[in-house]
Amino acid sequence: MTTMADLATPIMPNWCPGCGNFTIWLSFKNAAIENGWDNTNTSIIAGIGCHGHLVNFTKLTSFEGLHGRPLPLASGVKLANTRLNVFVFTGDGDCFGEGGNHFIHAARRNHDITIMLHDNGLYALTTGQASPLTEHEVKTKSTPTGNPDNPINPLVMAIASGATFVARAYGSDVKQLTEIIKKANEHKGFAIIDILQPCETYNKILTHQFYQDNVYYLEDSYDPKNKTKAFERAHEFGEKKIPLGIFYIEEKPTLESHYVQLESKPLIDIPLDRKNMDNVFNKYL
Ligand SMILES: Cc1ncc(C[n+]2csc(CCOP(=O)(O)OP(=O)(O)O)c2C)c(N)n1
Ligand code: SF4
């Protein structure tokens, strides 16, 4: 059984008051407690940004990689130990700017990992520059006369790249986010949750109030197996029309399931054969 105390570290969060990261962190810990995730069965990997600080406050085996690189790290962790639940905490800059290329390839390979996208619509740690998810014409520190770029739609990008579980949540709806995290982890394959996360300090447009006024939940009758519909709904965004929920689910073999070497046990349980390693080293080094 995992408790809140088990997940605590001596380090206190250093996020700004009201930051949307707090409730994402809480939702993840709630899911961990409900599912018994601990150091023996779960690993968390973060990118660089305000979101990445989370690894310092959460007592689970963790790694904070280079900016934009949490996905290759997480895929490596999963390949080495397929028994682990592997979560990636990444920002919209980290995931789609510096890490955009990694995102496409991790999704198309259908690695069995869960991506928690802390989507605050800009680069927060570096004080509010435009990210690849910043809307066109929005003024930021790096785009004082309005963003000339067109944004990436993370849901559309995820479905098009081959992700097999694609959802969106509002970070302050702890109940819904906790449920979606559990479902994303249960799903066998590449799961991404686009988490709408207000940045109190630098984003004066995508605020708590804005989301509270404009989000709604996908209808019970919505079928997440319909890819065409998923693309259609993923394009909805604006006043009174920001849908939340699970947009797309596809059952498909994971990358890890294709390796016969991983069928009986994880790689970490197979002892290194020194003789074979020497053959490899002698041949290539
Ligand atoms: C290769 C590289 N480029 C740029 C930086 C500087 N940098 C550090 S954090 C950051 C922004 C992070 O933004 P995001 O991923 O959206 O996370 P947030 O801070 O919003 O949570 C940048 C540009 C870096 N550390 N490494
Ligand atoms: S700068 Fe924004 S994202 Fe970073 S801790 Fe402060 S409110 Fe949160």
PDB file of C-alpha atoms and ligand atoms in Angstrom:
ATOM      1  CA  MET A   1       0.000   0.000   0.000  1.00  0.00           C
ATOM      2  CA  THR A   2       1.344   3.433  -0.939  1.00  0.00           C
ATOM      3  CA  THR A   3       0.540   6.493   1.204  1.00  0.00           C
ATOM      4  CA  MET A   4       1.013  10.253   0.726  1.00  0.00           C
ATOM      5  CA  ALA A   5       3.860  10.081   3.255  1.00  0.00           C
ATOM      6  CA  ASP A   6       5.617   7.388   1.180  1.00  0.00           C
ATOM      7  CA  LEU A   7       5.631   9.730  -1.819  1.00  0.00           C
ATOM      8  CA  ALA A   8       6.967  12.753   0.101  1.00  0.00           C
ATOM      9  CA  THR A   9      10.573  13.982  -0.077  1.00  0.00           C
ATOM     10  CA  PRO A  10      12.189  16.554   2.259  1.00  0.00           C
ATOM     11  CA  ILE A  11      12.021  19.122  -0.566  1.00  0.00           C
ATOM     12  CA  MET A  12       9.069  21.535  -0.640  1.00  0.00           C
ATOM     13  CA  PRO A  13       7.591  22.549  -4.027  1.00  0.00           C
ATOM     14  CA  ASN A  14       8.988  25.812  -5.373  1.00  0.00           C
ATOM     15  CA  TRP A  15       6.179  26.539  -7.849  1.00  0.00           C
ATOM     16  CA  CYS A  16       4.471  29.956  -7.729  1.00  0.00           C
ATOM     17  CA  PRO A  17       1.248  30.205  -5.668  1.00  0.00           C
ATOM     18  CA  GLY A  18      -1.720  29.088  -7.796  1.00  0.00           C
ATOM     19  CA  CYS A  19       0.460  27.281 -10.344  1.00  0.00           C
ATOM     20  CA  GLY A  20      -1.416  24.541 -12.191  1.00  0.00           C
ATOM     21  CA  ASN A  21       1.441  22.120 -11.527  1.00  0.00           C
ATOM     22  CA  PHE A  22       0.228  21.612  -7.935  1.00  0.00           C
ATOM     23  CA  THR A  23      -2.982  19.827  -8.898  1.00  0.00           C
ATOM     24  CA  ILE A  24      -1.290  17.748 -11.603  1.00  0.00           C
ATOM     25  CA  TRP A  25       1.138  16.586  -8.935  1.00  0.00           C
ATOM     26  CA  LEU A  26      -1.727  15.861  -6.530  1.00  0.00           C
ATOM     27  CA  SER A  27      -3.691  13.925  -9.163  1.00  0.00           C
ATOM     28  CA  PHE A  28      -0.664  11.809  -9.982  1.00  0.00           C
ATOM     29  CA  LYS A  29      -0.067  11.044  -6.293  1.00  0.00           C
ATOM     30  CA  ASN A  30      -3.747  10.146  -5.834  1.00  0.00           C
ATOM     31  CA  ALA A  31      -3.488   7.700  -8.738  1.00  0.00           C
ATOM     32  CA  ALA A  32      -0.246   6.302  -7.276  1.00  0.00           C
ATOM     33  CA  ILE A  33      -1.900   5.722  -3.899  1.00  0.00           C
ATOM     34  CA  GLU A  34      -4.986   4.110  -5.426  1.00  0.00           C
ATOM     35  CA  ASN A  35      -2.863   1.807  -7.612  1.00  0.00           C
ATOM     36  CA  GLY A  36      -0.016   1.098  -5.186  1.00  0.00           C
ATOM     37  CA  TRP A  37       2.700   2.680  -7.340  1.00  0.00           C
ATOM     38  CA  ASP A  38       6.000   2.855  -5.463  1.00  0.00           C
ATOM     39  CA  ASN A  39       9.747   2.681  -6.002  1.00  0.00           C
ATOM     40  CA  THR A  40       9.619  -1.023  -6.826  1.00  0.00           C
ATOM     41  CA  ASN A  41       7.145  -0.798  -9.696  1.00  0.00           C
ATOM     42  CA  THR A  42       7.112   2.783 -11.028  1.00  0.00           C
ATOM     43  CA  SER A  43       9.591   5.181 -12.574  1.00  0.00           C
ATOM     44  CA  ILE A  44       9.105   8.859 -13.408  1.00  0.00           C
ATOM     45  CA  ILE A  45      11.141  10.749 -16.005  1.00  0.00           C
ATOM     46  CA  ALA A  46      10.942  14.516 -16.484  1.00  0.00           C
ATOM     47  CA  GLY A  47      12.159  17.094 -18.935  1.00  0.00           C
ATOM     48  CA  ILE A  48      13.503  20.537 -18.080  1.00  0.00           C
ATOM     49  CA  GLY A  49      11.074  23.267 -17.071  1.00  0.00           C
ATOM     50  CA  CYS A  50       8.850  24.189 -14.115  1.00  0.00           C
ATOM     51  CA  HIS A  51       7.044  20.848 -14.640  1.00  0.00           C
ATOM     52  CA  GLY A  52      10.331  18.952 -14.249  1.00  0.00           C
ATOM     53  CA  HIS A  53      10.754  20.089 -10.629  1.00  0.00           C
ATOM     54  CA  LEU A  54       8.101  17.503  -9.764  1.00  0.00           C
ATOM     55  CA  VAL A  55      10.722  14.758  -9.592  1.00  0.00           C
ATOM     56  CA  ASN A  56      12.343  16.545  -6.648  1.00  0.00           C
ATOM     57  CA  PHE A  57       9.151  16.460  -4.567  1.00  0.00           C
ATOM     58  CA  THR A  58       8.016  12.910  -5.424  1.00  0.00           C
ATOM     59  CA  LYS A  59       9.759   9.946  -3.848  1.00  0.00           C
ATOM     60  CA  LEU A  60       9.807   7.527  -6.782  1.00  0.00           C
ATOM     61  CA  THR A  61      12.740   6.332  -8.849  1.00  0.00           C
ATOM     62  CA  SER A  62      13.225   9.278 -11.164  1.00  0.00           C
ATOM     63  CA  PHE A  63      15.452  10.901 -13.747  1.00  0.00           C
ATOM     64  CA  GLU A  64      15.393  14.490 -14.990  1.00  0.00           C
ATOM     65  CA  GLY A  65      16.940  14.418 -18.432  1.00  0.00           C
ATOM     66  CA  LEU A  66      18.236  17.048 -20.814  1.00  0.00           C
ATOM     67  CA  HIS A  67      15.679  19.534 -22.132  1.00  0.00           C
ATOM     68  CA  GLY A  68      13.451  17.772 -24.679  1.00  0.00           C
ATOM     69  CA  ARG A  69      14.877  14.316 -24.007  1.00  0.00           C
ATOM     70  CA  PRO A  70      12.608  12.594 -21.456  1.00  0.00           C
ATOM     71  CA  LEU A  71      10.987  10.392 -24.114  1.00  0.00           C
ATOM     72  CA  PRO A  72      14.132   8.555 -25.274  1.00  0.00           C
ATOM     73  CA  LEU A  73      15.065   8.098 -21.611  1.00  0.00           C
ATOM     74  CA  ALA A  74      11.651   6.714 -20.733  1.00  0.00           C
ATOM     75  CA  SER A  75      11.642   4.337 -23.708  1.00  0.00           C
ATOM     76  CA  GLY A  76      15.036   3.046 -22.575  1.00  0.00           C
ATOM     77  CA  VAL A  77      13.801   2.545 -19.014  1.00  0.00           C
ATOM     78  CA  LYS A  78      10.746   0.642 -20.256  1.00  0.00           C
ATOM     79  CA  LEU A  79      12.811  -1.556 -22.598  1.00  0.00           C
ATOM     80  CA  ALA A  80      15.231  -2.373 -19.781  1.00  0.00           C
ATOM     81  CA  ASN A  81      12.473  -3.229 -17.311  1.00  0.00           C
ATOM     82  CA  THR A  82       9.105  -3.956 -18.883  1.00  0.00           C
ATOM     83  CA  ARG A  83       7.620  -4.596 -15.422  1.00  0.00           C
ATOM     84  CA  LEU A  84       7.737  -0.867 -14.574  1.00  0.00           C
ATOM     85  CA  ASN A  85       4.966   1.701 -14.948  1.00  0.00           C
ATOM     86  CA  VAL A  86       6.821   4.479 -16.761  1.00  0.00           C
ATOM     87  CA  PHE A  87       5.577   8.085 -16.670  1.00  0.00           C
ATOM     88  CA  VAL A  88       7.001  11.098 -18.476  1.00  0.00           C
ATOM     89  CA  PHE A  89       6.391  14.605 -17.143  1.00  0.00           C
ATOM     90  CA  THR A  90       7.050  17.095 -19.901  1.00  0.00           C
ATOM     91  CA  GLY A  91       6.180  20.674 -20.859  1.00  0.00           C
ATOM     92  CA  ASP A  92       4.737  21.951 -24.127  1.00  0.00           C
ATOM     93  CA  GLY A  93       8.162  23.413 -24.966  1.00  0.00           C
ATOM     94  CA  ASP A  94      10.083  20.349 -23.815  1.00  0.00           C
ATOM     95  CA  CYS A  95       7.803  17.897 -25.629  1.00  0.00           C
ATOM     96  CA  PHE A  96       7.091  19.699 -28.909  1.00  0.00           C
ATOM     97  CA  GLY A  97       9.997  22.150 -29.249  1.00  0.00           C
ATOM     98  CA  GLU A  98      13.300  20.597 -28.228  1.00  0.00           C
ATOM     99  CA  GLY A  99      11.728  17.124 -28.079  1.00  0.00           C
ATOM    100  CA  GLY A 100       9.358  17.266 -31.068  1.00  0.00           C
ATOM    101  CA  ASN A 101      11.274  14.708 -33.097  1.00  0.00           C
ATOM    102  CA  HIS A 102      11.396  12.269 -30.168  1.00  0.00           C
ATOM    103  CA  PHE A 103       7.661  12.633 -29.667  1.00  0.00           C
ATOM    104  CA  ILE A 104       6.814  11.536 -33.205  1.00  0.00           C
ATOM    105  CA  HIS A 105       9.041   8.471 -33.060  1.00  0.00           C
ATOM    106  CA  ALA A 106       8.080   7.337 -29.551  1.00  0.00           C
ATOM    107  CA  ALA A 107       4.407   7.613 -30.535  1.00  0.00           C
ATOM    108  CA  ARG A 108       4.709   5.750 -33.830  1.00  0.00           C
ATOM    109  CA  ARG A 109       6.635   2.936 -32.129  1.00  0.00           C
ATOM    110  CA  ASN A 110       3.858   2.640 -29.538  1.00  0.00           C
ATOM    111  CA  HIS A 111       6.163   2.392 -26.519  1.00  0.00           C
ATOM    112  CA  ASP A 112       4.180   1.351 -23.469  1.00  0.00           C
ATOM    113  CA  ILE A 113       4.628   4.611 -21.523  1.00  0.00           C
ATOM    114  CA  THR A 114       2.383   7.452 -20.290  1.00  0.00           C
ATOM    115  CA  ILE A 115       3.078  11.089 -21.131  1.00  0.00           C
ATOM    116  CA  MET A 116       1.819  13.815 -18.794  1.00  0.00           C
ATOM    117  CA  LEU A 117       1.966  16.970 -20.920  1.00  0.00           C
ATOM    118  CA  HIS A 118       1.980  20.043 -18.637  1.00  0.00           C
ATOM    119  CA  ASP A 119       0.485  22.338 -21.243  1.00  0.00           C
ATOM    120  CA  ASN A 120       0.755  25.948 -20.069  1.00  0.00           C
ATOM    121  CA  GLY A 121       1.096  27.338 -23.583  1.00  0.00           C
ATOM    122  CA  LEU A 122       4.593  28.766 -23.167  1.00  0.00           C
ATOM    123  CA  TYR A 123       8.124  28.300 -21.873  1.00  0.00           C
ATOM    124  CA  ALA A 124       7.612  29.124 -18.182  1.00  0.00           C
ATOM    125  CA  LEU A 125      10.930  28.342 -16.479  1.00  0.00           C
ATOM    126  CA  THR A 126      12.760  30.722 -18.820  1.00  0.00           C
ATOM    127  CA  THR A 127      10.157  33.432 -17.969  1.00  0.00           C
ATOM    128  CA  GLY A 128       7.427  33.275 -20.578  1.00  0.00           C
ATOM    129  CA  GLN A 129       8.639  32.913 -24.155  1.00  0.00           C
ATOM    130  CA  ALA A 130       6.457  31.455 -26.949  1.00  0.00           C
ATOM    131  CA  SER A 131       6.497  27.658 -27.295  1.00  0.00           C
ATOM    132  CA  PRO A 132       5.333  25.585 -30.279  1.00  0.00           C
ATOM    133  CA  LEU A 133       1.892  25.446 -28.611  1.00  0.00           C
ATOM    134  CA  THR A 134       1.489  29.225 -28.209  1.00  0.00           C
ATOM    135  CA  GLU A 135      -1.454  30.431 -30.271  1.00  0.00           C
ATOM    136  CA  HIS A 136      -0.904  32.562 -33.389  1.00  0.00           C
ATOM    137  CA  GLU A 137      -0.657  36.334 -32.679  1.00  0.00           C
ATOM    138  CA  VAL A 138      -0.394  35.909 -28.888  1.00  0.00           C
ATOM    139  CA  LYS A 139       2.035  38.346 -27.300  1.00  0.00           C
ATOM    140  CA  THR A 140       4.740  36.802 -25.140  1.00  0.00           C
ATOM    141  CA  LYS A 141       8.164  37.927 -23.989  1.00  0.00           C
ATOM    142  CA  SER A 142       9.723  36.568 -27.190  1.00  0.00           C
ATOM    143  CA  THR A 143       6.849  37.691 -29.455  1.00  0.00           C
ATOM    144  CA  PRO A 144       6.088  41.240 -28.229  1.00  0.00           C
ATOM    145  CA  THR A 145       4.126  42.134 -31.375  1.00  0.00           C
ATOM    146  CA  GLY A 146       2.266  38.819 -31.564  1.00  0.00           C
ATOM    147  CA  ASN A 147       3.337  35.247 -32.347  1.00  0.00           C
ATOM    148  CA  PRO A 148       4.017  34.940 -36.092  1.00  0.00           C
ATOM    149  CA  ASP A 149       4.078  31.116 -35.860  1.00  0.00           C
ATOM    150  CA  ASN A 150       1.128  28.752 -36.148  1.00  0.00           C
ATOM    151  CA  PRO A 151       0.777  26.407 -33.158  1.00  0.00           C
ATOM    152  CA  ILE A 152       0.925  22.628 -33.039  1.00  0.00           C
ATOM    153  CA  ASN A 153      -2.276  20.951 -31.870  1.00  0.00           C
ATOM    154  CA  PRO A 154      -0.925  18.312 -29.446  1.00  0.00           C
ATOM    155  CA  LEU A 155      -3.933  15.993 -29.729  1.00  0.00           C
ATOM    156  CA  VAL A 156      -3.918  16.033 -33.532  1.00  0.00           C
ATOM    157  CA  MET A 157      -0.152  15.570 -33.562  1.00  0.00           C
ATOM    158  CA  ALA A 158      -0.423  12.630 -31.144  1.00  0.00           C
ATOM    159  CA  ILE A 159      -3.152  10.816 -33.127  1.00  0.00           C
ATOM    160  CA  ALA A 160      -1.387  11.451 -36.435  1.00  0.00           C
ATOM    161  CA  SER A 161       1.933  10.206 -35.039  1.00  0.00           C
ATOM    162  CA  GLY A 162       0.453   6.886 -33.888  1.00  0.00           C
ATOM    163  CA  ALA A 163      -0.326   7.397 -30.182  1.00  0.00           C
ATOM    164  CA  THR A 164      -2.850   4.777 -29.066  1.00  0.00           C
ATOM    165  CA  PHE A 165      -4.371   6.617 -26.071  1.00  0.00           C
ATOM    166  CA  VAL A 166      -4.990  10.353 -26.417  1.00  0.00           C
ATOM    167  CA  ALA A 167      -6.770  12.396 -23.749  1.00  0.00           C
ATOM    168  CA  ARG A 168      -7.137  15.952 -22.491  1.00  0.00           C
ATOM    169  CA  ALA A 169      -7.786  17.044 -18.906  1.00  0.00           C
ATOM    170  CA  TYR A 170      -7.953  20.318 -17.010  1.00  0.00           C
ATOM    171  CA  GLY A 171      -5.315  20.073 -14.281  1.00  0.00           C
ATOM    172  CA  SER A 172      -7.560  21.520 -11.585  1.00  0.00           C
ATOM    173  CA  ASP A 173     -10.197  18.823 -12.051  1.00  0.00           C
ATOM    174  CA  VAL A 174      -8.292  16.471  -9.779  1.00  0.00           C
ATOM    175  CA  LYS A 175     -10.976  13.795  -9.837  1.00  0.00           C
ATOM    176  CA  GLN A 176     -11.110  13.553 -13.626  1.00  0.00           C
ATOM    177  CA  LEU A 177      -7.338  13.823 -14.067  1.00  0.00           C
ATOM    178  CA  THR A 178      -6.720  11.080 -11.480  1.00  0.00           C
ATOM    179  CA  GLU A 179      -9.108   8.757 -13.361  1.00  0.00           C
ATOM    180  CA  ILE A 180      -7.523   9.519 -16.722  1.00  0.00           C
ATOM    181  CA  ILE A 181      -4.005   8.915 -15.348  1.00  0.00           C
ATOM    182  CA  LYS A 182      -5.092   5.488 -14.105  1.00  0.00           C
ATOM    183  CA  LYS A 183      -6.706   4.628 -17.462  1.00  0.00           C
ATOM    184  CA  ALA A 184      -3.666   5.871 -19.412  1.00  0.00           C
ATOM    185  CA  ASN A 185      -1.417   3.660 -17.308  1.00  0.00           C
ATOM    186  CA  GLU A 186      -3.705   0.646 -17.755  1.00  0.00           C
ATOM    187  CA  HIS A 187      -3.615   1.146 -21.518  1.00  0.00           C
ATOM    188  CA  LYS A 188      -0.973  -0.966 -23.269  1.00  0.00           C
ATOM    189  CA  GLY A 189       0.840   1.475 -25.515  1.00  0.00           C
ATOM    190  CA  PHE A 190       1.799   5.112 -25.978  1.00  0.00           C
ATOM    191  CA  ALA A 191      -0.594   7.215 -23.904  1.00  0.00           C
ATOM    192  CA  ILE A 192      -0.612  11.000 -23.747  1.00  0.00           C
ATOM    193  CA  ILE A 193      -2.681  13.293 -21.546  1.00  0.00           C
ATOM    194  CA  ASP A 194      -2.686  16.911 -22.684  1.00  0.00           C
ATOM    195  CA  ILE A 195      -3.144  18.602 -19.297  1.00  0.00           C
ATOM    196  CA  LEU A 196      -4.354  22.201 -19.455  1.00  0.00           C
ATOM    197  CA  GLN A 197      -2.163  23.855 -16.825  1.00  0.00           C
ATOM    198  CA  PRO A 198      -2.503  27.560 -16.029  1.00  0.00           C
ATOM    199  CA  CYS A 199       0.796  29.383 -15.505  1.00  0.00           C
ATOM    200  CA  GLU A 200      -0.257  32.096 -13.045  1.00  0.00           C
ATOM    201  CA  THR A 201       2.861  34.156 -13.570  1.00  0.00           C
ATOM    202  CA  TYR A 202       3.384  34.323 -17.325  1.00  0.00           C
ATOM    203  CA  ASN A 203       0.216  33.256 -19.131  1.00  0.00           C
ATOM    204  CA  LYS A 204      -2.487  35.894 -18.643  1.00  0.00           C
ATOM    205  CA  ILE A 205      -4.789  34.364 -21.296  1.00  0.00           C
ATOM    206  CA  LEU A 206      -5.016  30.633 -20.480  1.00  0.00           C
ATOM    207  CA  THR A 207      -5.956  31.249 -16.853  1.00  0.00           C
ATOM    208  CA  HIS A 208      -7.938  29.157 -14.326  1.00  0.00           C
ATOM    209  CA  GLN A 209     -10.942  31.411 -15.026  1.00  0.00           C
ATOM    210  CA  PHE A 210     -10.614  30.949 -18.783  1.00  0.00           C
ATOM    211  CA  TYR A 211     -10.613  27.168 -18.463  1.00  0.00           C
ATOM    212  CA  GLN A 212     -13.397  27.116 -15.890  1.00  0.00           C
ATOM    213  CA  ASP A 213     -15.537  29.179 -18.272  1.00  0.00           C
ATOM    214  CA  ASN A 214     -14.795  27.198 -21.412  1.00  0.00           C
ATOM    215  CA  VAL A 215     -14.149  23.503 -20.806  1.00  0.00           C
ATOM    216  CA  TYR A 216     -16.758  20.773 -21.133  1.00  0.00           C
ATOM    217  CA  TYR A 217     -16.663  16.966 -21.109  1.00  0.00           C
ATOM    218  CA  LEU A 218     -17.017  14.738 -24.167  1.00  0.00           C
ATOM    219  CA  GLU A 219     -20.489  13.178 -24.191  1.00  0.00           C
ATOM    220  CA  ASP A 220     -21.021   9.657 -22.776  1.00  0.00           C
ATOM    221  CA  SER A 221     -22.047   8.600 -26.287  1.00  0.00           C
ATOM    222  CA  TYR A 222     -18.680   9.696 -27.738  1.00  0.00           C
ATOM    223  CA  ASP A 223     -16.803   6.716 -29.228  1.00  0.00           C
ATOM    224  CA  PRO A 224     -13.020   7.061 -28.692  1.00  0.00           C
ATOM    225  CA  LYS A 225     -12.314   4.252 -31.198  1.00  0.00           C
ATOM    226  CA  ASN A 226     -13.436   6.436 -34.115  1.00  0.00           C
ATOM    227  CA  LYS A 227     -10.255   8.063 -35.439  1.00  0.00           C
ATOM    228  CA  THR A 228     -11.991  10.451 -37.826  1.00  0.00           C
ATOM    229  CA  LYS A 229     -14.215  11.766 -35.027  1.00  0.00           C
ATOM    230  CA  ALA A 230     -11.191  12.021 -32.736  1.00  0.00           C
ATOM    231  CA  PHE A 231      -9.431  14.277 -35.249  1.00  0.00           C
ATOM    232  CA  GLU A 232     -12.595  16.346 -35.608  1.00  0.00           C
ATOM    233  CA  ARG A 233     -13.101  16.850 -31.863  1.00  0.00           C
ATOM    234  CA  ALA A 234      -9.390  17.484 -31.318  1.00  0.00           C
ATOM    235  CA  HIS A 235      -9.727  20.594 -33.486  1.00  0.00           C
ATOM    236  CA  GLU A 236     -12.302  22.147 -31.145  1.00  0.00           C
ATOM    237  CA  PHE A 237     -10.774  24.869 -28.989  1.00  0.00           C
ATOM    238  CA  GLY A 238     -12.123  28.263 -28.067  1.00  0.00           C
ATOM    239  CA  GLU A 239     -14.873  30.021 -26.194  1.00  0.00           C
ATOM    240  CA  LYS A 240     -17.264  27.517 -24.559  1.00  0.00           C
ATOM    241  CA  LYS A 241     -15.824  24.681 -26.599  1.00  0.00           C
ATOM    242  CA  ILE A 242     -12.754  23.031 -25.121  1.00  0.00           C
ATOM    243  CA  PRO A 243     -13.580  19.325 -24.849  1.00  0.00           C
ATOM    244  CA  LEU A 244     -12.025  17.186 -22.112  1.00  0.00           C
ATOM    245  CA  GLY A 245     -11.854  13.406 -21.838  1.00  0.00           C
ATOM    246  CA  ILE A 246     -10.487  10.471 -23.813  1.00  0.00           C
ATOM    247  CA  PHE A 247     -10.415  11.385 -27.502  1.00  0.00           C
ATOM    248  CA  TYR A 248      -8.820   8.275 -28.967  1.00  0.00           C
ATOM    249  CA  ILE A 249      -8.027   4.692 -28.005  1.00  0.00           C
ATOM    250  CA  GLU A 250      -6.593   2.005 -30.252  1.00  0.00           C
ATOM    251  CA  GLU A 251      -5.630  -1.532 -29.268  1.00  0.00           C
ATOM    252  CA  LYS A 252      -2.358  -2.352 -30.988  1.00  0.00           C
ATOM    253  CA  PRO A 253       0.773  -4.367 -30.041  1.00  0.00           C
ATOM    254  CA  THR A 254       3.311  -2.293 -28.124  1.00  0.00           C
ATOM    255  CA  LEU A 255       6.892  -1.940 -29.278  1.00  0.00           C
ATOM    256  CA  GLU A 256       8.059  -3.975 -26.296  1.00  0.00           C
ATOM    257  CA  SER A 257       5.770  -6.879 -27.229  1.00  0.00           C
ATOM    258  CA  HIS A 258       7.598  -7.317 -30.566  1.00  0.00           C
ATOM    259  CA  TYR A 259      10.848  -8.431 -28.924  1.00  0.00           C
ATOM    260  CA  VAL A 260      11.077 -12.199 -28.341  1.00  0.00           C
ATOM    261  CA  GLN A 261      13.959 -11.482 -25.933  1.00  0.00           C
ATOM    262  CA  LEU A 262      11.478  -9.753 -23.599  1.00  0.00           C
ATOM    263  CA  GLU A 263       8.823 -12.459 -23.707  1.00  0.00           C
ATOM    264  CA  SER A 264       9.870 -14.477 -20.673  1.00  0.00           C
ATOM    265  CA  LYS A 265      11.444 -11.793 -18.477  1.00  0.00           C
ATOM    266  CA  PRO A 266      12.650  -8.194 -18.483  1.00  0.00           C
ATOM    267  CA  LEU A 267      16.185  -7.468 -19.707  1.00  0.00           C
ATOM    268  CA  ILE A 268      17.318  -6.538 -16.213  1.00  0.00           C
ATOM    269  CA  ASP A 269      16.633 -10.106 -15.060  1.00  0.00           C
ATOM    270  CA  ILE A 270      18.953 -11.582 -17.698  1.00  0.00           C
ATOM    271  CA  PRO A 271      22.520 -11.736 -16.324  1.00  0.00           C
ATOM    272  CA  LEU A 272      25.218 -10.193 -18.494  1.00  0.00           C
ATOM    273  CA  ASP A 273      27.129 -12.924 -20.299  1.00  0.00           C
ATOM    274  CA  ARG A 274      30.721 -11.716 -20.083  1.00  0.00           C
ATOM    275  CA  LYS A 275      31.929 -14.059 -22.864  1.00  0.00           C
ATOM    276  CA  ASN A 276      29.375 -12.727 -25.370  1.00  0.00           C
ATOM    277  CA  MET A 277      30.041  -9.149 -24.299  1.00  0.00           C
ATOM    278  CA  ASP A 278      33.785  -9.686 -24.932  1.00  0.00           C
ATOM    279  CA  ASN A 279      32.996 -10.949 -28.444  1.00  0.00           C
ATOM    280  CA  VAL A 280      31.054  -7.782 -29.148  1.00  0.00           C
ATOM    281  CA  PHE A 281      33.715  -5.504 -27.651  1.00  0.00           C
ATOM    282  CA  ASN A 282      36.531  -7.276 -29.532  1.00  0.00           C
ATOM    283  CA  LYS A 283      34.651  -6.989 -32.794  1.00  0.00           C
ATOM    284  CA  TYR A 284      33.593  -3.342 -32.574  1.00  0.00           C
ATOM    285  CA  LEU A 285      36.049  -1.570 -30.245  1.00  0.00           C
TER     286      LEU A 285
HETATM  287  C1  LIG B   1      18.629  22.485 -25.336  1.00  0.00           C
HETATM  288  C2  LIG B   1      18.121  23.541 -24.396  1.00  0.00           C
HETATM  289  N1  LIG B   1      17.514  24.625 -24.908  1.00  0.00           N
HETATM  290  C3  LIG B   1      17.017  25.568 -24.091  1.00  0.00           C
HETATM  291  C4  LIG B   1      17.153  25.440 -22.740  1.00  0.00           C
HETATM  292  C5  LIG B   1      16.586  26.509 -21.830  1.00  0.00           C
HETATM  293  N2  LIG B   1      15.337  26.126 -21.242  1.00  0.00           N
HETATM  294  C6  LIG B   1      15.285  25.559 -20.010  1.00  0.00           C
HETATM  295  S1  LIG B   1      13.729  25.315 -19.478  1.00  0.00           S
HETATM  296  C7  LIG B   1      13.095  25.971 -20.896  1.00  0.00           C
HETATM  297  C8  LIG B   1      11.624  26.141 -21.089  1.00  0.00           C
HETATM  298  C9  LIG B   1      10.794  24.993 -20.629  1.00  0.00           C
HETATM  299  O1  LIG B   1       9.481  25.186 -21.077  1.00  0.00           O
HETATM  300  P1  LIG B   1       8.446  23.997 -21.026  1.00  0.00           P
HETATM  301  O2  LIG B   1       9.070  22.746 -21.522  1.00  0.00           O
HETATM  302  O3  LIG B   1       7.206  24.414 -21.706  1.00  0.00           O
HETATM  303  O4  LIG B   1       8.227  23.785 -19.461  1.00  0.00           O
HETATM  304  P2  LIG B   1       7.591  24.758 -18.362  1.00  0.00           P
HETATM  305  O5  LIG B   1       8.734  25.542 -17.784  1.00  0.00           O
HETATM  306  O6  LIG B   1       6.586  25.620 -19.038  1.00  0.00           O
HETATM  307  O7  LIG B   1       7.006  23.805 -17.389  1.00  0.00           O
HETATM  308  C10 LIG B   1      14.108  26.351 -21.784  1.00  0.00           C
HETATM  309  C11 LIG B   1      13.886  26.960 -23.117  1.00  0.00           C
HETATM  310  C12 LIG B   1      17.790  24.298 -22.230  1.00  0.00           C
HETATM  311  N3  LIG B   1      17.924  24.073 -20.927  1.00  0.00           N
HETATM  312  N4  LIG B   1      18.279  23.369 -23.077  1.00  0.00           N
HETATM  313  S1  SF4 B   2       6.320  30.278 -13.727  1.00  0.00           S
HETATM  314 FE1  SF4 B   2       4.268  29.485 -14.213  1.00  0.00          FE
HETATM  315  S2  SF4 B   2       4.553  27.261 -14.563  1.00  0.00           S
HETATM  316 FE2  SF4 B   2       6.371  28.035 -13.504  1.00  0.00          FE
HETATM  317  S3  SF4 B   2       5.975  27.670 -11.328  1.00  0.00           S
HETATM  318 FE3  SF4 B   2       5.306  29.778 -11.783  1.00  0.00          FE
HETATM  319  S4  SF4 B   2       3.119  29.610 -12.302  1.00  0.00           S
HETATM  320 FE4  SF4 B   2       4.007  27.559 -12.420  1.00  0.00          FE
END
